Amino acid sequence: MSISIGSINIETPVFLAPMSGVTDLPFRHMVKRFGAGLVFSEMLASRPMVENARRMRKTRECFDFVEEHPLAIQIAGCEPDVVAEAARICEERGAQIIDLNFGCPVKKIVNNMGGSALMRDEPLAIRIIEDAVKAVGVPVTVKMRLGWDHDSINAPRLAEMAENVGVKMITVHGRTRNQLYTGQADWDAIREVKSRVRIPVIVNGDILTPHDASLALEKSGADGVMIGRGAYGKPWVVKQVMDHLSTGQHSPAPSGLFLRDLMLDHYDALISHYGVDVGVKISRKHIGWYIQDLRNSEFVRSKINASTVPDDVKNMIFEFFETL
Ligand SMILES: Cc1cc2nc3c(=O)[nH]c(=O)nc-3n(C[C@H](O)[C@H](O)[C@H](O)COP(=O)(O)O)c2cc1C
C-alpha cells in the first residue's frame, strides 16, 4: 500500500499526527525509534517563525528539526506571503514535506483566520497553498477537517482545488471544526474526498489500534492513516499499525523493564531538550500516559507530579517497576 507524496515514496503510510505540546523532538525520536515512517512536527506559527528568522534568532522552534529524516513540518498561518516565507525557511532547515494546517479548531487560531477558519475562506486557502507551492521545491500537503460545521462540509471541494494548485497529499480529520473533539470521527465521510482527487488521502481521527486502522481504511477508502492521541504514552503504536497493515501481524506493546527503560530514555531526552525546569513539567504528562494502565500507578504518578528533581523522579520510576 505504498504511496507517493510528490517524489517521496512511503512504503506503509501510517503517520504520527502533528500535536502541539506532544509531538516535540524527543517524542518524535521515540516514535521513530520503533521504525515509524513519517512523523509530523507540532504546528509552527508562520509569522513568529519568519520574524525570528529575519532577526537571525536561533529559536528552538526554527531549528529543532534539522536532524530528522523524513519529517513533515506543519505550518499555520493566514497570510500567503508569510506562510510561503515560513515554508522556505523550513525547507532550508531540512524539512522534506511542508504541511499546511487547515484543521486547528482552537479559538485563538481561528479568530485570526488560521487553522480550520481557512475552510470558510476557500479563495484565501487556495492563495496560501499556491504561494507555498511556488516557494518551495519539496512537496506541500494539507491537513483539514471535514468542514466548518455539518451544514458546510467542503473537504471534498477544497481537496480538489488544492490538488489543482499542486498539493501532493491531503489528510482529513473526520470531524467538523464545530465538533472540536466531540462525537466520533466520521471515516465514511472521507470517501467523498478520496473520490474527488488522485493524490493520496490520509484518514485521521479516533484511530487507536491496528484494528481501528484497518476499519478506517476500509470505510474511507483512504491511502493511509494518521494517528494522534492513540500514540499518547505508546510511541510504538505507529509501527504496530504499520506492521499490521503490511503483514497482518504486529509485536506486542513493550512491558516490564523494557518499558521502564524506554520511559527513562524519553525522560532524559526531555530534560536535555528543554532543560530541567521545563523538562520536568513537560515529562509529567508523558509519564502519566506511559503508566496509566499499570497496576497502582495513581500513587507514584502523584509523587512524580510533585517532584522537581530528575534523579528523584527516576528513582520513583525504578521503584515503581520493582513493585510490578
Ligand atoms: C493535544 C493536541 C494537539 C494538536 N495539535 C495539532 C497541530 O499542531 N496541528 C494539527 O494539524 N492538528 C493538531 N491536533 C489534531 C491532531 O493532529 C488530530 O487531527 C486529532 O487529534 C484527531 O486524531 P486522533 O483522534 O488520532 O488524535 C492536535 C490534537 C491534540 C489532541
GROMACS .gro file of C-alpha atoms and ligand atoms in nm:
model
  355
    1MET     CA    1   0.000   0.000   0.000
    2SER     CA    2   0.286   0.238  -0.070
    3ILE     CA    3   0.212   0.599  -0.164
    4SER     CA    4   0.400   0.880  -0.328
    5ILE     CA    5   0.395   1.228  -0.181
    6GLY     CA    6   0.540   1.404  -0.481
    7SER     CA    7   0.882   1.245  -0.522
    8ILE     CA    8   0.882   1.089  -0.174
    9ASN     CA    9   0.781   0.727  -0.162
   10ILE     CA   10   0.638   0.590   0.164
   11GLU     CA   11   0.613   0.213   0.186
   12THR     CA   12   0.348   0.184   0.457
   13PRO     CA   13   0.168   0.515   0.508
   14VAL     CA   14   0.098   0.528   0.880
   15PHE     CA   15   0.182   0.870   1.016
   16LEU     CA   16   0.224   1.030   1.355
   17ALA     CA   17  -0.015   1.329   1.367
   18PRO     CA   18   0.105   1.680   1.441
   19MET     CA   19   0.012   1.758   1.803
   20SER     CA   20   0.110   2.082   1.973
   21GLY     CA   21   0.261   2.015   2.311
   22VAL     CA   22   0.312   1.645   2.232
   23THR     CA   23   0.498   1.572   1.908
   24ASP     CA   24   0.812   1.761   2.002
   25LEU     CA   25   1.158   1.640   1.904
   26PRO     CA   26   1.202   1.393   2.195
   27PHE     CA   27   0.864   1.232   2.132
   28ARG     CA   28   0.916   1.212   1.757
   29HIS     CA   29   1.251   1.044   1.821
   30MET     CA   30   1.080   0.786   2.040
   31VAL     CA   31   0.826   0.714   1.766
   32LYS     CA   32   1.098   0.690   1.504
   33ARG     CA   33   1.299   0.457   1.723
   34PHE     CA   34   1.029   0.197   1.664
   35GLY     CA   35   1.067   0.241   1.291
   36ALA     CA   36   0.776   0.472   1.209
   37GLY     CA   37   0.789   0.601   0.853
   38LEU     CA   38   0.683   0.963   0.867
   39VAL     CA   39   0.623   1.193   1.160
   40PHE     CA   40   0.478   1.543   1.164
   41SER     CA   41   0.607   1.829   1.376
   42GLU     CA   42   0.390   2.032   1.607
   43MET     CA   43   0.223   2.317   1.424
   44LEU     CA   44   0.458   2.613   1.389
   45ALA     CA   45   0.304   2.959   1.357
   46SER     CA   46   0.436   3.119   1.040
   47ARG     CA   47   0.459   3.482   1.149
   48PRO     CA   48   0.677   3.432   1.460
   49MET     CA   49   0.893   3.191   1.263
   50VAL     CA   50   0.953   3.445   0.988
   51GLU     CA   51   1.012   3.730   1.231
   52ASN     CA   52   1.261   3.527   1.434
   53ALA     CA   53   1.442   3.416   1.122
   54ARG     CA   54   1.464   3.778   1.000
   55ARG     CA   55   1.620   3.873   1.330
   56MET     CA   56   1.850   3.573   1.288
   57ARG     CA   57   1.744   3.438   1.624
   58LYS     CA   58   1.802   3.069   1.652
   59THR     CA   59   1.479   2.979   1.828
   60ARG     CA   60   1.416   2.622   1.922
   61GLU     CA   61   1.106   2.627   1.708
   62CYS     CA   62   1.301   2.706   1.394
   63PHE     CA   63   1.587   2.472   1.449
   64ASP     CA   64   1.478   2.170   1.644
   65PHE     CA   65   1.412   1.950   1.344
   66VAL     CA   66   1.735   1.971   1.149
   67GLU     CA   67   1.845   1.613   1.208
   68GLU     CA   68   1.527   1.421   1.130
   69HIS     CA   69   1.452   1.241   0.808
   70PRO     CA   70   1.195   1.216   0.675
   71LEU     CA   71   0.996   1.479   0.859
   72ALA     CA   72   0.694   1.685   0.768
   73ILE     CA   73   0.692   2.031   0.922
   74GLN     CA   74   0.349   2.177   0.975
   75ILE     CA   75   0.292   2.549   0.932
   76ALA     CA   76  -0.009   2.753   1.041
   77GLY     CA   77  -0.097   3.100   0.921
   78CYS     CA   78  -0.335   3.303   0.712
   79GLU     CA   79  -0.104   3.544   0.524
   80PRO     CA   80   0.002   3.384   0.196
   81ASP     CA   81   0.337   3.565   0.170
   82VAL     CA   82   0.427   3.490   0.533
   83VAL     CA   83   0.329   3.124   0.507
   84ALA     CA   84   0.534   3.099   0.188
   85GLU     CA   85   0.836   3.255   0.359
   86ALA     CA   86   0.796   3.017   0.655
   87ALA     CA   87   0.779   2.724   0.415
   88ARG     CA   88   1.104   2.840   0.256
   89ILE     CA   89   1.271   2.861   0.597
   90CYS     CA   90   1.156   2.510   0.686
   91GLU     CA   91   1.281   2.373   0.356
   92GLU     CA   92   1.619   2.539   0.411
   93ARG     CA   93   1.637   2.377   0.755
   94GLY     CA   94   1.578   2.033   0.609
   95ALA     CA   95   1.202   1.970   0.607
   96GLN     CA   96   1.118   1.721   0.337
   97ILE     CA   97   0.747   1.792   0.338
   98ILE     CA   98   0.563   2.114   0.423
   99ASP     CA   99   0.218   2.054   0.569
  100LEU     CA  100  -0.034   2.338   0.590
  101ASN     CA  101  -0.273   2.344   0.883
  102PHE     CA  102  -0.636   2.399   0.779
  103GLY     CA  103  -0.775   2.200   1.068
  104CYS     CA  104  -0.689   2.361   1.400
  105PRO     CA  105  -1.017   2.440   1.581
  106VAL     CA  106  -0.867   2.648   1.864
  107LYS     CA  107  -1.033   2.992   1.906
  108LYS     CA  108  -0.706   3.186   1.924
  109ILE     CA  109  -0.608   3.047   1.582
  110VAL     CA  110  -0.944   3.059   1.403
  111ASN     CA  111  -1.014   3.413   1.527
  112ASN     CA  112  -0.704   3.513   1.331
  113MET     CA  113  -0.836   3.331   1.025
  114GLY     CA  114  -0.591   3.043   1.066
  115GLY     CA  115  -0.640   2.667   1.102
  116SER     CA  116  -0.992   2.548   1.026
  117ALA     CA  117  -1.116   2.907   0.966
  118LEU     CA  118  -0.944   2.875   0.627
  119MET     CA  119  -1.204   2.616   0.531
  120ARG     CA  120  -1.456   2.904   0.539
  121ASP     CA  121  -1.250   3.116   0.301
  122GLU     CA  122  -1.163   2.892   0.009
  123PRO     CA  123  -1.009   3.170  -0.208
  124LEU     CA  124  -0.767   3.261   0.073
  125ALA     CA  125  -0.694   2.894   0.144
  126ILE     CA  126  -0.605   2.840  -0.221
  127ARG     CA  127  -0.386   3.153  -0.235
  128ILE     CA  128  -0.195   3.025   0.067
  129ILE     CA  129  -0.140   2.689  -0.099
  130GLU     CA  130  -0.040   2.841  -0.433
  131ASP     CA  131   0.219   3.070  -0.274
  132ALA     CA  132   0.361   2.790  -0.058
  133VAL     CA  133   0.385   2.553  -0.355
  134LYS     CA  134   0.567   2.818  -0.558
  135ALA     CA  135   0.802   2.898  -0.269
  136VAL     CA  136   0.947   2.551  -0.213
  137GLY     CA  137   1.078   2.254  -0.406
  138VAL     CA  138   0.959   1.995  -0.152
  139PRO     CA  139   0.603   1.858  -0.159
  140VAL     CA  140   0.332   2.067   0.007
  141THR     CA  141   0.049   1.879   0.180
  142VAL     CA  142  -0.266   1.996   0.361
  143LYS     CA  143  -0.436   1.872   0.676
  144MET     CA  144  -0.801   1.970   0.709
  145ARG     CA  145  -1.128   1.881   0.879
  146LEU     CA  146  -1.450   1.783   0.700
  147GLY     CA  147  -1.565   2.144   0.705
  148TRP     CA  148  -1.661   2.419   0.947
  149ASP     CA  149  -1.986   2.255   1.054
  150HIS     CA  150  -2.227   1.990   0.930
  151ASP     CA  151  -2.402   2.239   0.702
  152SER     CA  152  -2.081   2.336   0.529
  153ILE     CA  153  -1.889   2.015   0.457
  154ASN     CA  154  -1.642   2.126   0.190
  155ALA     CA  155  -1.339   1.899   0.237
  156PRO     CA  156  -1.408   1.722  -0.098
  157ARG     CA  157  -1.424   2.050  -0.294
  158LEU     CA  158  -1.131   2.208  -0.113
  159ALA     CA  159  -0.921   1.895  -0.162
  160GLU     CA  160  -0.991   1.902  -0.535
  161MET     CA  161  -0.899   2.271  -0.557
  162ALA     CA  162  -0.584   2.206  -0.355
  163GLU     CA  163  -0.477   1.926  -0.588
  164ASN     CA  164  -0.527   2.156  -0.887
  165VAL     CA  165  -0.278   2.405  -0.745
  166GLY     CA  166  -0.011   2.148  -0.663
  167VAL     CA  167  -0.082   1.989  -0.324
  168LYS     CA  168   0.061   1.636  -0.306
  169MET     CA  169  -0.139   1.479  -0.021
  170ILE     CA  170  -0.449   1.557   0.185
  171THR     CA  171  -0.511   1.443   0.540
  172VAL     CA  172  -0.866   1.467   0.669
  173HIS     CA  173  -0.964   1.457   1.035
  174GLY     CA  174  -1.317   1.319   1.014
  175ARG     CA  175  -1.481   1.587   1.225
  176THR     CA  176  -1.603   1.939   1.158
  177ARG     CA  177  -1.449   2.239   1.329
  178ASN     CA  178  -1.758   2.287   1.542
  179GLN     CA  179  -1.734   1.933   1.672
  180LEU     CA  180  -1.392   2.013   1.816
  181TYR     CA  181  -1.305   1.669   1.961
  182THR     CA  182  -1.657   1.556   2.047
  183GLY     CA  183  -1.850   1.267   1.894
  184GLN     CA  184  -1.688   1.011   1.669
  185ALA     CA  185  -1.466   1.079   1.369
  186ASP     CA  186  -1.664   1.002   1.053
  187TRP     CA  187  -1.435   0.781   0.845
  188ASP     CA  188  -1.708   0.715   0.585
  189ALA     CA  189  -1.732   1.087   0.505
  190ILE     CA  190  -1.370   1.086   0.389
  191ARG     CA  191  -1.462   0.855   0.099
  192GLU     CA  192  -1.606   1.156  -0.086
  193VAL     CA  193  -1.271   1.336  -0.057
  194LYS     CA  194  -1.092   1.029  -0.188
  195SER     CA  195  -1.325   1.008  -0.488
  196ARG     CA  196  -1.251   1.367  -0.592
  197VAL     CA  197  -0.867   1.360  -0.607
  198ARG     CA  198  -0.586   1.150  -0.749
  199ILE     CA  199  -0.330   1.244  -0.481
  200PRO     CA  200  -0.308   1.030  -0.165
  201VAL     CA  201  -0.572   1.087   0.102
  202ILE     CA  202  -0.500   1.005   0.466
  203VAL     CA  203  -0.774   0.925   0.716
  204ASN     CA  204  -0.740   1.067   1.067
  205GLY     CA  205  -0.942   1.070   1.388
  206ASP     CA  206  -1.000   0.814   1.664
  207ILE     CA  207  -0.760   0.553   1.526
  208LEU     CA  208  -0.621   0.390   1.840
  209THR     CA  209  -0.538   0.035   1.739
  210PRO     CA  210  -0.431  -0.170   1.438
  211HIS     CA  211  -0.792  -0.289   1.408
  212ASP     CA  212  -0.919   0.073   1.402
  213ALA     CA  213  -0.669   0.148   1.127
  214SER     CA  214  -0.795  -0.136   0.907
  215LEU     CA  215  -1.155  -0.029   0.962
  216ALA     CA  216  -1.080   0.339   0.894
  217LEU     CA  217  -0.909   0.247   0.567
  218GLU     CA  218  -1.195   0.020   0.466
  219LYS     CA  219  -1.463   0.281   0.543
  220SER     CA  220  -1.285   0.581   0.394
  221GLY     CA  221  -1.109   0.419   0.101
  222ALA     CA  222  -0.808   0.631   0.205
  223ASP     CA  223  -0.449   0.552   0.115
  224GLY     CA  224  -0.306   0.574   0.465
  225VAL     CA  225  -0.378   0.660   0.827
  226MET     CA  226  -0.261   0.922   1.072
  227ILE     CA  227  -0.255   0.855   1.446
  228GLY     CA  228  -0.265   1.125   1.712
  229ARG     CA  229  -0.391   1.062   2.064
  230GLY     CA  230  -0.355   0.687   2.019
  231ALA     CA  231   0.021   0.743   2.045
  232TYR     CA  232   0.000   0.906   2.390
  233GLY     CA  233   0.236   0.700   2.605
  234LYS     CA  234   0.259   0.448   2.320
  235PRO     CA  235   0.531   0.562   2.080
  236TRP     CA  236   0.533   0.209   1.938
  237VAL     CA  237   0.175   0.220   1.810
  238VAL     CA  238   0.257   0.373   1.470
  239LYS     CA  239   0.493   0.084   1.398
  240GLN     CA  240   0.242  -0.173   1.526
  241VAL     CA  241  -0.014  -0.038   1.283
  242MET     CA  242   0.240  -0.034   1.000
  243ASP     CA  243   0.327  -0.399   1.068
  244HIS     CA  244  -0.037  -0.498   1.099
  245LEU     CA  245  -0.127  -0.337   0.767
  246SER     CA  246   0.168  -0.483   0.580
  247THR     CA  247   0.188  -0.833   0.734
  248GLY     CA  248  -0.135  -0.884   0.930
  249GLN     CA  249   0.072  -0.919   1.247
  250HIS     CA  250   0.243  -0.692   1.497
  251SER     CA  251   0.461  -0.723   1.802
  252PRO     CA  252   0.309  -0.676   2.148
  253ALA     CA  253   0.341  -0.347   2.335
  254PRO     CA  254   0.661  -0.320   2.542
  255SER     CA  255   0.624  -0.410   2.908
  256GLY     CA  256   0.831  -0.462   3.222
  257LEU     CA  257   1.191  -0.345   3.223
  258PHE     CA  258   1.187  -0.268   2.852
  259LEU     CA  259   0.903  -0.023   2.908
  260ARG     CA  260   1.078   0.123   3.213
  261ASP     CA  261   1.399   0.184   3.020
  262LEU     CA  262   1.207   0.335   2.731
  263MET     CA  263   1.037   0.580   2.967
  264LEU     CA  264   1.369   0.668   3.125
  265ASP     CA  265   1.525   0.734   2.784
  266HIS     CA  266   1.233   0.957   2.693
  267TYR     CA  267   1.265   1.133   3.028
  268ASP     CA  268   1.637   1.201   2.979
  269ALA     CA  269   1.570   1.329   2.627
  270LEU     CA  270   1.304   1.572   2.754
  271ILE     CA  271   1.533   1.705   3.026
  272SER     CA  272   1.821   1.754   2.787
  273HIS     CA  273   1.599   1.914   2.521
  274TYR     CA  274   1.411   2.158   2.745
  275GLY     CA  275   1.640   2.191   3.048
  276VAL     CA  276   1.542   2.077   3.397
  277ASP     CA  277   1.271   2.332   3.487
  278VAL     CA  278   1.060   2.297   3.174
  279GLY     CA  279   1.160   1.936   3.102
  280VAL     CA  280   1.038   1.813   3.443
  281LYS     CA  281   0.699   1.974   3.385
  282ILE     CA  282   0.656   1.852   3.028
  283SER     CA  283   0.761   1.500   3.120
  284ARG     CA  284   0.477   1.458   3.371
  285LYS     CA  285   0.205   1.408   3.113
  286HIS     CA  286   0.417   1.160   2.917
  287ILE     CA  287   0.498   0.957   3.230
  288GLY     CA  288   0.129   0.963   3.323
  289TRP     CA  289   0.037   0.826   2.980
  290TYR     CA  290   0.301   0.553   2.991
  291ILE     CA  291   0.193   0.416   3.326
  292GLN     CA  292  -0.182   0.486   3.326
  293ASP     CA  293  -0.277   0.125   3.252
  294LEU     CA  294  -0.032  -0.024   3.502
  295ARG     CA  295  -0.142  -0.151   3.842
  296ASN     CA  296  -0.141   0.108   4.124
  297SER     CA  297   0.009   0.379   3.910
  298GLU     CA  298  -0.200   0.660   4.063
  299PHE     CA  299   0.012   0.687   4.377
  300VAL     CA  300   0.350   0.705   4.202
  301ARG     CA  301   0.205   0.942   3.949
  302SER     CA  302   0.106   1.194   4.212
  303LYS     CA  303   0.451   1.164   4.375
  304ILE     CA  304   0.621   1.223   4.040
  305ASN     CA  305   0.399   1.522   3.970
  306ALA     CA  306   0.508   1.678   4.299
  307SER     CA  307   0.880   1.638   4.235
  308THR     CA  308   1.109   1.881   4.056
  309VAL     CA  309   1.429   1.676   4.084
  310PRO     CA  310   1.503   1.449   3.786
  311ASP     CA  311   1.706   1.195   3.987
  312ASP     CA  312   1.423   1.160   4.240
  313VAL     CA  313   1.172   1.108   3.960
  314LYS     CA  314   1.388   0.841   3.801
  315ASN     CA  315   1.424   0.663   4.134
  316MET     CA  316   1.046   0.667   4.175
  317ILE     CA  317   1.013   0.508   3.830
  318PHE     CA  318   1.270   0.240   3.921
  319GLU     CA  319   1.093   0.162   4.247
  320PHE     CA  320   0.753   0.154   4.083
  321PHE     CA  321   0.862  -0.103   3.827
  322GLU     CA  322   1.013  -0.318   4.103
  323THR     CA  323   0.669  -0.343   4.261
  324LEU     CA  324   0.504  -0.472   3.943
  325LIG     C1  325  -0.303   1.796   2.209
  325LIG     C2  326  -0.333   1.805   2.061
  325LIG     C3  327  -0.260   1.893   1.984
  325LIG     C4  328  -0.287   1.901   1.846
  325LIG     N1  329  -0.211   1.983   1.769
  325LIG     C5  330  -0.229   1.983   1.634
  325LIG     C6  331  -0.143   2.058   1.550
  325LIG     O1  332  -0.048   2.123   1.594
  325LIG     N2  333  -0.169   2.054   1.416
  325LIG     C7  334  -0.273   1.981   1.362
  325LIG     O2  335  -0.292   1.979   1.241
  325LIG     N3  336  -0.353   1.908   1.441
  325LIG     C8  337  -0.332   1.906   1.574
  325LIG     N4  338  -0.410   1.827   1.651
  325LIG     C9  339  -0.510   1.740   1.588
  325LIG    C10  340  -0.448   1.602   1.560
  325LIG     O3  341  -0.343   1.611   1.467
  325LIG    C11  342  -0.555   1.506   1.506
  325LIG     O4  343  -0.607   1.559   1.387
  325LIG    C12  344  -0.670   1.486   1.605
  325LIG     O5  345  -0.623   1.468   1.736
  325LIG    C13  346  -0.754   1.363   1.565
  325LIG     O6  347  -0.674   1.248   1.558
  325LIG     P1  348  -0.664   1.142   1.680
  325LIG     O7  349  -0.804   1.104   1.716
  325LIG     O8  350  -0.582   1.030   1.624
  325LIG     O9  351  -0.599   1.214   1.796
  325LIG    C14  352  -0.388   1.820   1.788
  325LIG    C15  353  -0.461   1.735   1.869
  325LIG    C16  354  -0.435   1.726   2.005
  325LIG    C17  355  -0.515   1.629   2.089
   0.00000   0.00000   0.00000
